Amino acid sequence: MKLKTRLSNERGHADHGWLDTYHTFSFADYYDPAHMGFRSLRVINQDIITPGAGFPTHPHSDMEIFSYILWGALAHKDSMGNGRTLLPGQIQLMSAGRGVTHSEFNPSKTEGASLLQIWIRPRQRGLTPSYTEWHPDPAKENEPKVLVISPDGREGSATIHQEADIYRVRLPKGQSITHEVQTGRGVWFQLIKGSVTAHGSTLKPGDAFSTEDTGTLTLTASEDAEALLFDLA
């Protein structure tokens, strides 16, 4: 199986003072025509937000937007009436549809916060805006691969309007998992922490790989690892 790697130090980077962010794909002032997204996956930003700072109310449309909290907390408010504070390991997913406004802030006045903010194109435009969440199930904390987002909300996952299955991967050192890449689909693997080897490639935190080869993908942790795996139509 052939993998195409995207190394952490190759990503776009911007330091706004209150926000230190790395862009896996072209975003804002970072533009690279070779990295505009992968299938329906359009944005993966790794953000660090200073205490009390955040994104003031702003609009979105026709995009599935979710945040995976790495450390600290994130306070979300939107024009649908949702108000939540998300904690590490939790996910909030907003379908912007035909139009929504929202804000996201670090509610702590003393501690920073970090998250992955991810945008996926929906299967159709003009959908009714919606909001869904995924919280870790204590009974599944030790499972190496857990479904967190899917188009049908199965297994307690958050619901997305796209043919996308997204898994949280947690592997202790030395443990391996496999994932079947079906014909016509592609996988993007984004490593958050630790180290993982796969088919001759070794990834460190912030690194990623993609593949569109059909077959069995094998991942082995060379250090305790956490990642997101995107299986996309």
PDB file of C-alpha atoms in Angstrom:
ATOM      1  CA  MET A   1       0.000   0.000   0.000  1.00  0.00           C
ATOM      2  CA  LYS A   2       1.389   3.387  -1.045  1.00  0.00           C
ATOM      3  CA  LEU A   3       1.153   6.287   1.411  1.00  0.00           C
ATOM      4  CA  LYS A   4       1.540   9.986   0.663  1.00  0.00           C
ATOM      5  CA  THR A   5       2.932  11.770   3.713  1.00  0.00           C
ATOM      6  CA  ARG A   6       2.268  15.331   4.864  1.00  0.00           C
ATOM      7  CA  LEU A   7       4.886  16.274   7.447  1.00  0.00           C
ATOM      8  CA  SER A   8       4.152  18.624  10.323  1.00  0.00           C
ATOM      9  CA  ASN A   9       6.934  21.056   9.441  1.00  0.00           C
ATOM     10  CA  GLU A  10       5.606  21.382   5.883  1.00  0.00           C
ATOM     11  CA  ARG A  11       2.273  22.797   7.040  1.00  0.00           C
ATOM     12  CA  GLY A  12       1.333  26.439   6.852  1.00  0.00           C
ATOM     13  CA  HIS A  13       1.849  28.378  10.079  1.00  0.00           C
ATOM     14  CA  ALA A  14       0.539  31.642  11.506  1.00  0.00           C
ATOM     15  CA  ASP A  15       1.120  33.198  14.927  1.00  0.00           C
ATOM     16  CA  HIS A  16      -1.474  35.889  15.676  1.00  0.00           C
ATOM     17  CA  GLY A  17      -0.437  36.288  19.299  1.00  0.00           C
ATOM     18  CA  TRP A  18      -3.718  35.049  20.728  1.00  0.00           C
ATOM     19  CA  LEU A  19      -3.760  32.164  18.217  1.00  0.00           C
ATOM     20  CA  ASP A  20      -0.885  29.932  17.131  1.00  0.00           C
ATOM     21  CA  THR A  21      -2.099  27.763  14.264  1.00  0.00           C
ATOM     22  CA  TYR A  22      -0.821  25.179  11.774  1.00  0.00           C
ATOM     23  CA  HIS A  23      -2.680  24.544   8.509  1.00  0.00           C
ATOM     24  CA  THR A  24      -2.515  21.106   6.897  1.00  0.00           C
ATOM     25  CA  PHE A  25      -4.329  22.481   3.838  1.00  0.00           C
ATOM     26  CA  SER A  26      -4.537  25.939   2.265  1.00  0.00           C
ATOM     27  CA  PHE A  27      -6.356  28.291   4.625  1.00  0.00           C
ATOM     28  CA  ALA A  28      -6.576  32.073   5.150  1.00  0.00           C
ATOM     29  CA  ASP A  29      -3.244  33.626   4.089  1.00  0.00           C
ATOM     30  CA  TYR A  30      -1.594  30.226   3.570  1.00  0.00           C
ATOM     31  CA  TYR A  31      -2.031  29.030  -0.007  1.00  0.00           C
ATOM     32  CA  ASP A  32      -0.459  25.966  -1.576  1.00  0.00           C
ATOM     33  CA  PRO A  33      -2.166  24.635  -4.721  1.00  0.00           C
ATOM     34  CA  ALA A  34      -0.694  21.186  -4.001  1.00  0.00           C
ATOM     35  CA  HIS A  35      -2.537  21.055  -0.662  1.00  0.00           C
ATOM     36  CA  MET A  36      -6.131  22.184  -1.126  1.00  0.00           C
ATOM     37  CA  GLY A  37      -7.714  19.262   0.696  1.00  0.00           C
ATOM     38  CA  PHE A  38      -8.267  15.529   0.352  1.00  0.00           C
ATOM     39  CA  ARG A  39     -11.550  14.324  -1.130  1.00  0.00           C
ATOM     40  CA  SER A  40     -14.276  16.020   0.948  1.00  0.00           C
ATOM     41  CA  LEU A  41     -11.768  16.966   3.683  1.00  0.00           C
ATOM     42  CA  ARG A  42     -10.983  20.668   3.252  1.00  0.00           C
ATOM     43  CA  VAL A  43      -9.390  21.980   6.488  1.00  0.00           C
ATOM     44  CA  ILE A  44      -7.328  20.589   9.357  1.00  0.00           C
ATOM     45  CA  ASN A  45      -6.067  23.394  11.573  1.00  0.00           C
ATOM     46  CA  GLN A  46      -4.160  22.671  14.776  1.00  0.00           C
ATOM     47  CA  ASP A  47      -4.888  25.662  17.013  1.00  0.00           C
ATOM     48  CA  ILE A  48      -3.492  26.864  20.333  1.00  0.00           C
ATOM     49  CA  ILE A  49      -5.610  29.639  21.892  1.00  0.00           C
ATOM     50  CA  THR A  50      -4.314  31.862  24.691  1.00  0.00           C
ATOM     51  CA  PRO A  51      -6.358  32.255  27.924  1.00  0.00           C
ATOM     52  CA  GLY A  52      -9.587  34.187  27.424  1.00  0.00           C
ATOM     53  CA  ALA A  53      -9.135  34.553  23.668  1.00  0.00           C
ATOM     54  CA  GLY A  54     -11.007  33.066  20.749  1.00  0.00           C
ATOM     55  CA  PHE A  55     -12.950  33.523  17.547  1.00  0.00           C
ATOM     56  CA  PRO A  56     -15.731  36.143  17.841  1.00  0.00           C
ATOM     57  CA  THR A  57     -19.100  35.568  16.176  1.00  0.00           C
ATOM     58  CA  HIS A  58     -18.680  34.917  12.454  1.00  0.00           C
ATOM     59  CA  PRO A  59     -20.687  33.230   9.677  1.00  0.00           C
ATOM     60  CA  HIS A  60     -20.335  29.919   7.859  1.00  0.00           C
ATOM     61  CA  SER A  61     -22.346  28.140   5.198  1.00  0.00           C
ATOM     62  CA  ASP A  62     -22.286  24.834   3.333  1.00  0.00           C
ATOM     63  CA  MET A  63     -19.581  23.225   5.463  1.00  0.00           C
ATOM     64  CA  GLU A  64     -19.444  20.505   8.125  1.00  0.00           C
ATOM     65  CA  ILE A  65     -17.208  21.926  10.882  1.00  0.00           C
ATOM     66  CA  PHE A  66     -15.996  20.016  13.911  1.00  0.00           C
ATOM     67  CA  SER A  67     -13.537  20.595  16.732  1.00  0.00           C
ATOM     68  CA  TYR A  68     -11.614  17.880  18.569  1.00  0.00           C
ATOM     69  CA  ILE A  69     -10.358  19.221  21.898  1.00  0.00           C
ATOM     70  CA  LEU A  70      -6.739  18.280  22.674  1.00  0.00           C
ATOM     71  CA  TRP A  71      -6.242  20.107  25.978  1.00  0.00           C
ATOM     72  CA  GLY A  72      -7.897  22.924  27.869  1.00  0.00           C
ATOM     73  CA  ALA A  73     -11.509  23.788  27.015  1.00  0.00           C
ATOM     74  CA  LEU A  74     -13.507  25.432  24.230  1.00  0.00           C
ATOM     75  CA  ALA A  75     -16.729  27.400  24.720  1.00  0.00           C
ATOM     76  CA  HIS A  76     -19.044  27.257  21.680  1.00  0.00           C
ATOM     77  CA  LYS A  77     -22.117  29.415  21.009  1.00  0.00           C
ATOM     78  CA  ASP A  78     -24.145  29.552  17.805  1.00  0.00           C
ATOM     79  CA  SER A  79     -27.221  31.119  16.237  1.00  0.00           C
ATOM     80  CA  MET A  80     -29.134  27.834  16.638  1.00  0.00           C
ATOM     81  CA  GLY A  81     -29.148  28.408  20.402  1.00  0.00           C
ATOM     82  CA  ASN A  82     -26.436  25.941  21.315  1.00  0.00           C
ATOM     83  CA  GLY A  83     -24.034  26.854  24.087  1.00  0.00           C
ATOM     84  CA  ARG A  84     -21.470  24.279  25.208  1.00  0.00           C
ATOM     85  CA  THR A  85     -18.060  24.058  26.840  1.00  0.00           C
ATOM     86  CA  LEU A  86     -16.118  21.159  25.360  1.00  0.00           C
ATOM     87  CA  LEU A  87     -13.350  19.318  27.221  1.00  0.00           C
ATOM     88  CA  PRO A  88     -10.391  17.200  26.067  1.00  0.00           C
ATOM     89  CA  GLY A  89     -11.350  14.254  23.889  1.00  0.00           C
ATOM     90  CA  GLN A  90     -14.815  15.654  23.139  1.00  0.00           C
ATOM     91  CA  ILE A  91     -16.101  16.673  19.713  1.00  0.00           C
ATOM     92  CA  GLN A  92     -18.654  19.249  18.622  1.00  0.00           C
ATOM     93  CA  LEU A  93     -19.859  19.116  15.027  1.00  0.00           C
ATOM     94  CA  MET A  94     -21.816  21.933  13.402  1.00  0.00           C
ATOM     95  CA  SER A  95     -23.458  21.598  10.016  1.00  0.00           C
ATOM     96  CA  ALA A  96     -23.484  25.193   8.738  1.00  0.00           C
ATOM     97  CA  GLY A  97     -25.908  24.369   5.937  1.00  0.00           C
ATOM     98  CA  ARG A  98     -27.603  27.396   4.408  1.00  0.00           C
ATOM     99  CA  GLY A  99     -26.086  29.686   7.033  1.00  0.00           C
ATOM    100  CA  VAL A 100     -25.168  29.934  10.704  1.00  0.00           C
ATOM    101  CA  THR A 101     -23.067  32.159  12.958  1.00  0.00           C
ATOM    102  CA  HIS A 102     -20.982  30.955  15.884  1.00  0.00           C
ATOM    103  CA  SER A 103     -18.194  31.890  18.260  1.00  0.00           C
ATOM    104  CA  GLU A 104     -15.506  29.800  19.938  1.00  0.00           C
ATOM    105  CA  PHE A 105     -13.506  30.928  22.954  1.00  0.00           C
ATOM    106  CA  ASN A 106     -11.086  29.572  25.505  1.00  0.00           C
ATOM    107  CA  PRO A 107     -13.118  30.131  28.695  1.00  0.00           C
ATOM    108  CA  SER A 108     -10.098  29.913  31.020  1.00  0.00           C
ATOM    109  CA  LYS A 109      -8.408  33.135  32.103  1.00  0.00           C
ATOM    110  CA  THR A 110      -5.229  31.311  33.100  1.00  0.00           C
ATOM    111  CA  GLU A 111      -4.790  28.204  30.937  1.00  0.00           C
ATOM    112  CA  GLY A 112      -4.321  27.838  27.181  1.00  0.00           C
ATOM    113  CA  ALA A 113      -6.369  25.509  25.008  1.00  0.00           C
ATOM    114  CA  SER A 114      -5.649  23.444  21.925  1.00  0.00           C
ATOM    115  CA  LEU A 115      -7.857  21.768  19.346  1.00  0.00           C
ATOM    116  CA  LEU A 116      -8.021  20.400  15.857  1.00  0.00           C
ATOM    117  CA  GLN A 117     -10.568  22.336  13.805  1.00  0.00           C
ATOM    118  CA  ILE A 118     -11.706  20.372  10.779  1.00  0.00           C
ATOM    119  CA  TRP A 119     -13.919  21.287   7.823  1.00  0.00           C
ATOM    120  CA  ILE A 120     -15.543  18.755   5.517  1.00  0.00           C
ATOM    121  CA  ARG A 121     -17.647  19.621   2.488  1.00  0.00           C
ATOM    122  CA  PRO A 122     -21.248  18.355   2.801  1.00  0.00           C
ATOM    123  CA  ARG A 123     -22.805  16.052   0.242  1.00  0.00           C
ATOM    124  CA  GLN A 124     -25.178  18.857  -0.817  1.00  0.00           C
ATOM    125  CA  ARG A 125     -25.589  22.580  -0.386  1.00  0.00           C
ATOM    126  CA  GLY A 126     -28.383  24.460   1.376  1.00  0.00           C
ATOM    127  CA  LEU A 127     -28.979  21.970   4.199  1.00  0.00           C
ATOM    128  CA  THR A 128     -30.791  22.947   7.397  1.00  0.00           C
ATOM    129  CA  PRO A 129     -28.138  23.931   9.980  1.00  0.00           C
ATOM    130  CA  SER A 130     -27.674  21.429  12.809  1.00  0.00           C
ATOM    131  CA  TYR A 131     -25.433  20.648  15.767  1.00  0.00           C
ATOM    132  CA  THR A 132     -24.281  17.359  17.263  1.00  0.00           C
ATOM    133  CA  GLU A 133     -21.649  16.192  19.749  1.00  0.00           C
ATOM    134  CA  TRP A 134     -19.596  13.131  20.589  1.00  0.00           C
ATOM    135  CA  HIS A 135     -18.361  12.408  24.099  1.00  0.00           C
ATOM    136  CA  PRO A 136     -16.029   9.547  25.005  1.00  0.00           C
ATOM    137  CA  ASP A 137     -17.700   6.417  26.374  1.00  0.00           C
ATOM    138  CA  PRO A 138     -15.766   5.247  29.470  1.00  0.00           C
ATOM    139  CA  ALA A 139     -16.501   1.658  28.439  1.00  0.00           C
ATOM    140  CA  LYS A 140     -14.566   2.222  25.197  1.00  0.00           C
ATOM    141  CA  GLU A 141     -11.629   4.197  26.578  1.00  0.00           C
ATOM    142  CA  ASN A 142      -9.220   1.324  25.985  1.00  0.00           C
ATOM    143  CA  GLU A 143     -10.476   0.472  22.492  1.00  0.00           C
ATOM    144  CA  PRO A 144      -7.813   1.277  19.900  1.00  0.00           C
ATOM    145  CA  LYS A 145     -10.242   2.500  17.213  1.00  0.00           C
ATOM    146  CA  VAL A 146     -13.563   4.169  18.059  1.00  0.00           C
ATOM    147  CA  LEU A 147     -16.046   5.628  15.567  1.00  0.00           C
ATOM    148  CA  VAL A 148     -16.668   9.283  16.504  1.00  0.00           C
ATOM    149  CA  ILE A 149     -18.384  10.711  13.390  1.00  0.00           C
ATOM    150  CA  SER A 150     -20.457   8.979  10.715  1.00  0.00           C
ATOM    151  CA  PRO A 151     -23.252   9.758   8.241  1.00  0.00           C
ATOM    152  CA  ASP A 152     -25.794   7.676  10.181  1.00  0.00           C
ATOM    153  CA  GLY A 153     -24.779   8.335  13.805  1.00  0.00           C
ATOM    154  CA  ARG A 154     -24.179   4.659  14.460  1.00  0.00           C
ATOM    155  CA  GLU A 155     -22.341   3.448  17.573  1.00  0.00           C
ATOM    156  CA  GLY A 156     -23.117   6.722  19.319  1.00  0.00           C
ATOM    157  CA  SER A 157     -21.134   8.816  16.845  1.00  0.00           C
ATOM    158  CA  ALA A 158     -21.829  12.430  15.910  1.00  0.00           C
ATOM    159  CA  THR A 159     -23.701  12.790  12.614  1.00  0.00           C
ATOM    160  CA  ILE A 160     -22.209  14.358   9.483  1.00  0.00           C
ATOM    161  CA  HIS A 161     -23.856  15.141   6.145  1.00  0.00           C
ATOM    162  CA  GLN A 162     -21.194  13.400   4.092  1.00  0.00           C
ATOM    163  CA  GLU A 163     -20.043   9.850   3.367  1.00  0.00           C
ATOM    164  CA  ALA A 164     -17.305  10.116   5.976  1.00  0.00           C
ATOM    165  CA  ASP A 165     -16.436   7.755   8.819  1.00  0.00           C
ATOM    166  CA  ILE A 166     -14.017   9.289  11.312  1.00  0.00           C
ATOM    167  CA  TYR A 167     -12.285   7.298  14.035  1.00  0.00           C
ATOM    168  CA  ARG A 168     -10.339   8.220  17.139  1.00  0.00           C
ATOM    169  CA  VAL A 169      -7.262   6.020  17.303  1.00  0.00           C
ATOM    170  CA  ARG A 170      -5.403   5.408  20.574  1.00  0.00           C
ATOM    171  CA  LEU A 171      -2.576   2.898  20.532  1.00  0.00           C
ATOM    172  CA  PRO A 172      -0.179   1.996  23.353  1.00  0.00           C
ATOM    173  CA  LYS A 173       3.421   1.428  22.331  1.00  0.00           C
ATOM    174  CA  GLY A 174       3.832  -1.773  20.353  1.00  0.00           C
ATOM    175  CA  GLN A 175       0.146  -2.252  19.556  1.00  0.00           C
ATOM    176  CA  SER A 176      -1.150  -2.481  15.990  1.00  0.00           C
ATOM    177  CA  ILE A 177      -4.519  -2.054  14.292  1.00  0.00           C
ATOM    178  CA  THR A 178      -5.746  -2.577  10.754  1.00  0.00           C
ATOM    179  CA  HIS A 179      -8.249  -0.670   8.657  1.00  0.00           C
ATOM    180  CA  GLU A 180      -9.748  -1.857   5.392  1.00  0.00           C
ATOM    181  CA  VAL A 181      -9.647   0.738   2.617  1.00  0.00           C
ATOM    182  CA  GLN A 182     -12.556  -0.053   0.336  1.00  0.00           C
ATOM    183  CA  THR A 183     -12.592   0.429  -3.425  1.00  0.00           C
ATOM    184  CA  GLY A 184     -13.438   3.996  -4.341  1.00  0.00           C
ATOM    185  CA  ARG A 185     -12.601   5.420  -0.906  1.00  0.00           C
ATOM    186  CA  GLY A 186      -9.567   7.134   0.577  1.00  0.00           C
ATOM    187  CA  VAL A 187      -8.047   7.437   4.054  1.00  0.00           C
ATOM    188  CA  TRP A 188      -6.416  10.421   5.720  1.00  0.00           C
ATOM    189  CA  PHE A 189      -4.565   9.705   8.989  1.00  0.00           C
ATOM    190  CA  GLN A 190      -3.665  12.670  11.213  1.00  0.00           C
ATOM    191  CA  LEU A 191      -1.316  11.931  14.114  1.00  0.00           C
ATOM    192  CA  ILE A 192      -1.886  14.021  17.244  1.00  0.00           C
ATOM    193  CA  LYS A 193       0.712  12.598  19.608  1.00  0.00           C
ATOM    194  CA  GLY A 194       3.196   9.751  19.857  1.00  0.00           C
ATOM    195  CA  SER A 195       4.705   7.905  16.908  1.00  0.00           C
ATOM    196  CA  VAL A 196       3.197   5.496  14.392  1.00  0.00           C
ATOM    197  CA  THR A 197       4.686   3.386  11.615  1.00  0.00           C
ATOM    198  CA  ALA A 198       2.674   2.323   8.574  1.00  0.00           C
ATOM    199  CA  HIS A 199       3.886   0.545   5.429  1.00  0.00           C
ATOM    200  CA  GLY A 200       7.423   1.892   5.664  1.00  0.00           C
ATOM    201  CA  SER A 201       6.530   5.396   6.862  1.00  0.00           C
ATOM    202  CA  THR A 202       7.060   6.716  10.392  1.00  0.00           C
ATOM    203  CA  LEU A 203       4.936   9.611  11.648  1.00  0.00           C
ATOM    204  CA  LYS A 204       5.576  12.056  14.477  1.00  0.00           C
ATOM    205  CA  PRO A 205       3.063  14.471  16.084  1.00  0.00           C
ATOM    206  CA  GLY A 206       1.428  16.722  13.484  1.00  0.00           C
ATOM    207  CA  ASP A 207       2.400  14.415  10.599  1.00  0.00           C
ATOM    208  CA  ALA A 208      -0.213  12.814   8.368  1.00  0.00           C
ATOM    209  CA  PHE A 209      -0.542  10.436   5.453  1.00  0.00           C
ATOM    210  CA  SER A 210      -3.170   9.653   2.853  1.00  0.00           C
ATOM    211  CA  THR A 211      -3.862   6.639   0.679  1.00  0.00           C
ATOM    212  CA  GLU A 212      -6.390   5.697  -1.955  1.00  0.00           C
ATOM    213  CA  ASP A 213      -5.061   2.177  -2.432  1.00  0.00           C
ATOM    214  CA  THR A 214      -7.573  -0.565  -1.771  1.00  0.00           C
ATOM    215  CA  GLY A 215      -6.480  -3.075   0.848  1.00  0.00           C
ATOM    216  CA  THR A 216      -5.492  -3.500   4.470  1.00  0.00           C
ATOM    217  CA  LEU A 217      -3.871  -0.530   6.182  1.00  0.00           C
ATOM    218  CA  THR A 218      -1.724  -1.548   9.166  1.00  0.00           C
ATOM    219  CA  LEU A 219      -0.738   0.953  11.865  1.00  0.00           C
ATOM    220  CA  THR A 220       1.740   0.231  14.665  1.00  0.00           C
ATOM    221  CA  ALA A 221       2.556   2.538  17.568  1.00  0.00           C
ATOM    222  CA  SER A 222       6.281   2.954  18.216  1.00  0.00           C
ATOM    223  CA  GLU A 223       5.276   5.301  21.077  1.00  0.00           C
ATOM    224  CA  ASP A 224       1.886   5.696  22.802  1.00  0.00           C
ATOM    225  CA  ALA A 225      -0.159   7.380  20.083  1.00  0.00           C
ATOM    226  CA  GLU A 226      -3.399   9.274  19.467  1.00  0.00           C
ATOM    227  CA  ALA A 227      -4.765  10.155  16.031  1.00  0.00           C
ATOM    228  CA  LEU A 228      -7.817  10.731  13.877  1.00  0.00           C
ATOM    229  CA  LEU A 229      -8.477   8.450  10.906  1.00  0.00           C
ATOM    230  CA  PHE A 230     -10.756   9.733   8.130  1.00  0.00           C
ATOM    231  CA  ASP A 231     -12.356   7.181   5.775  1.00  0.00           C
ATOM    232  CA  LEU A 232     -13.833   9.229   2.922  1.00  0.00           C
ATOM    233  CA  ALA A 233     -15.880   8.540  -0.189  1.00  0.00           C
TER     234      ALA A 233
END
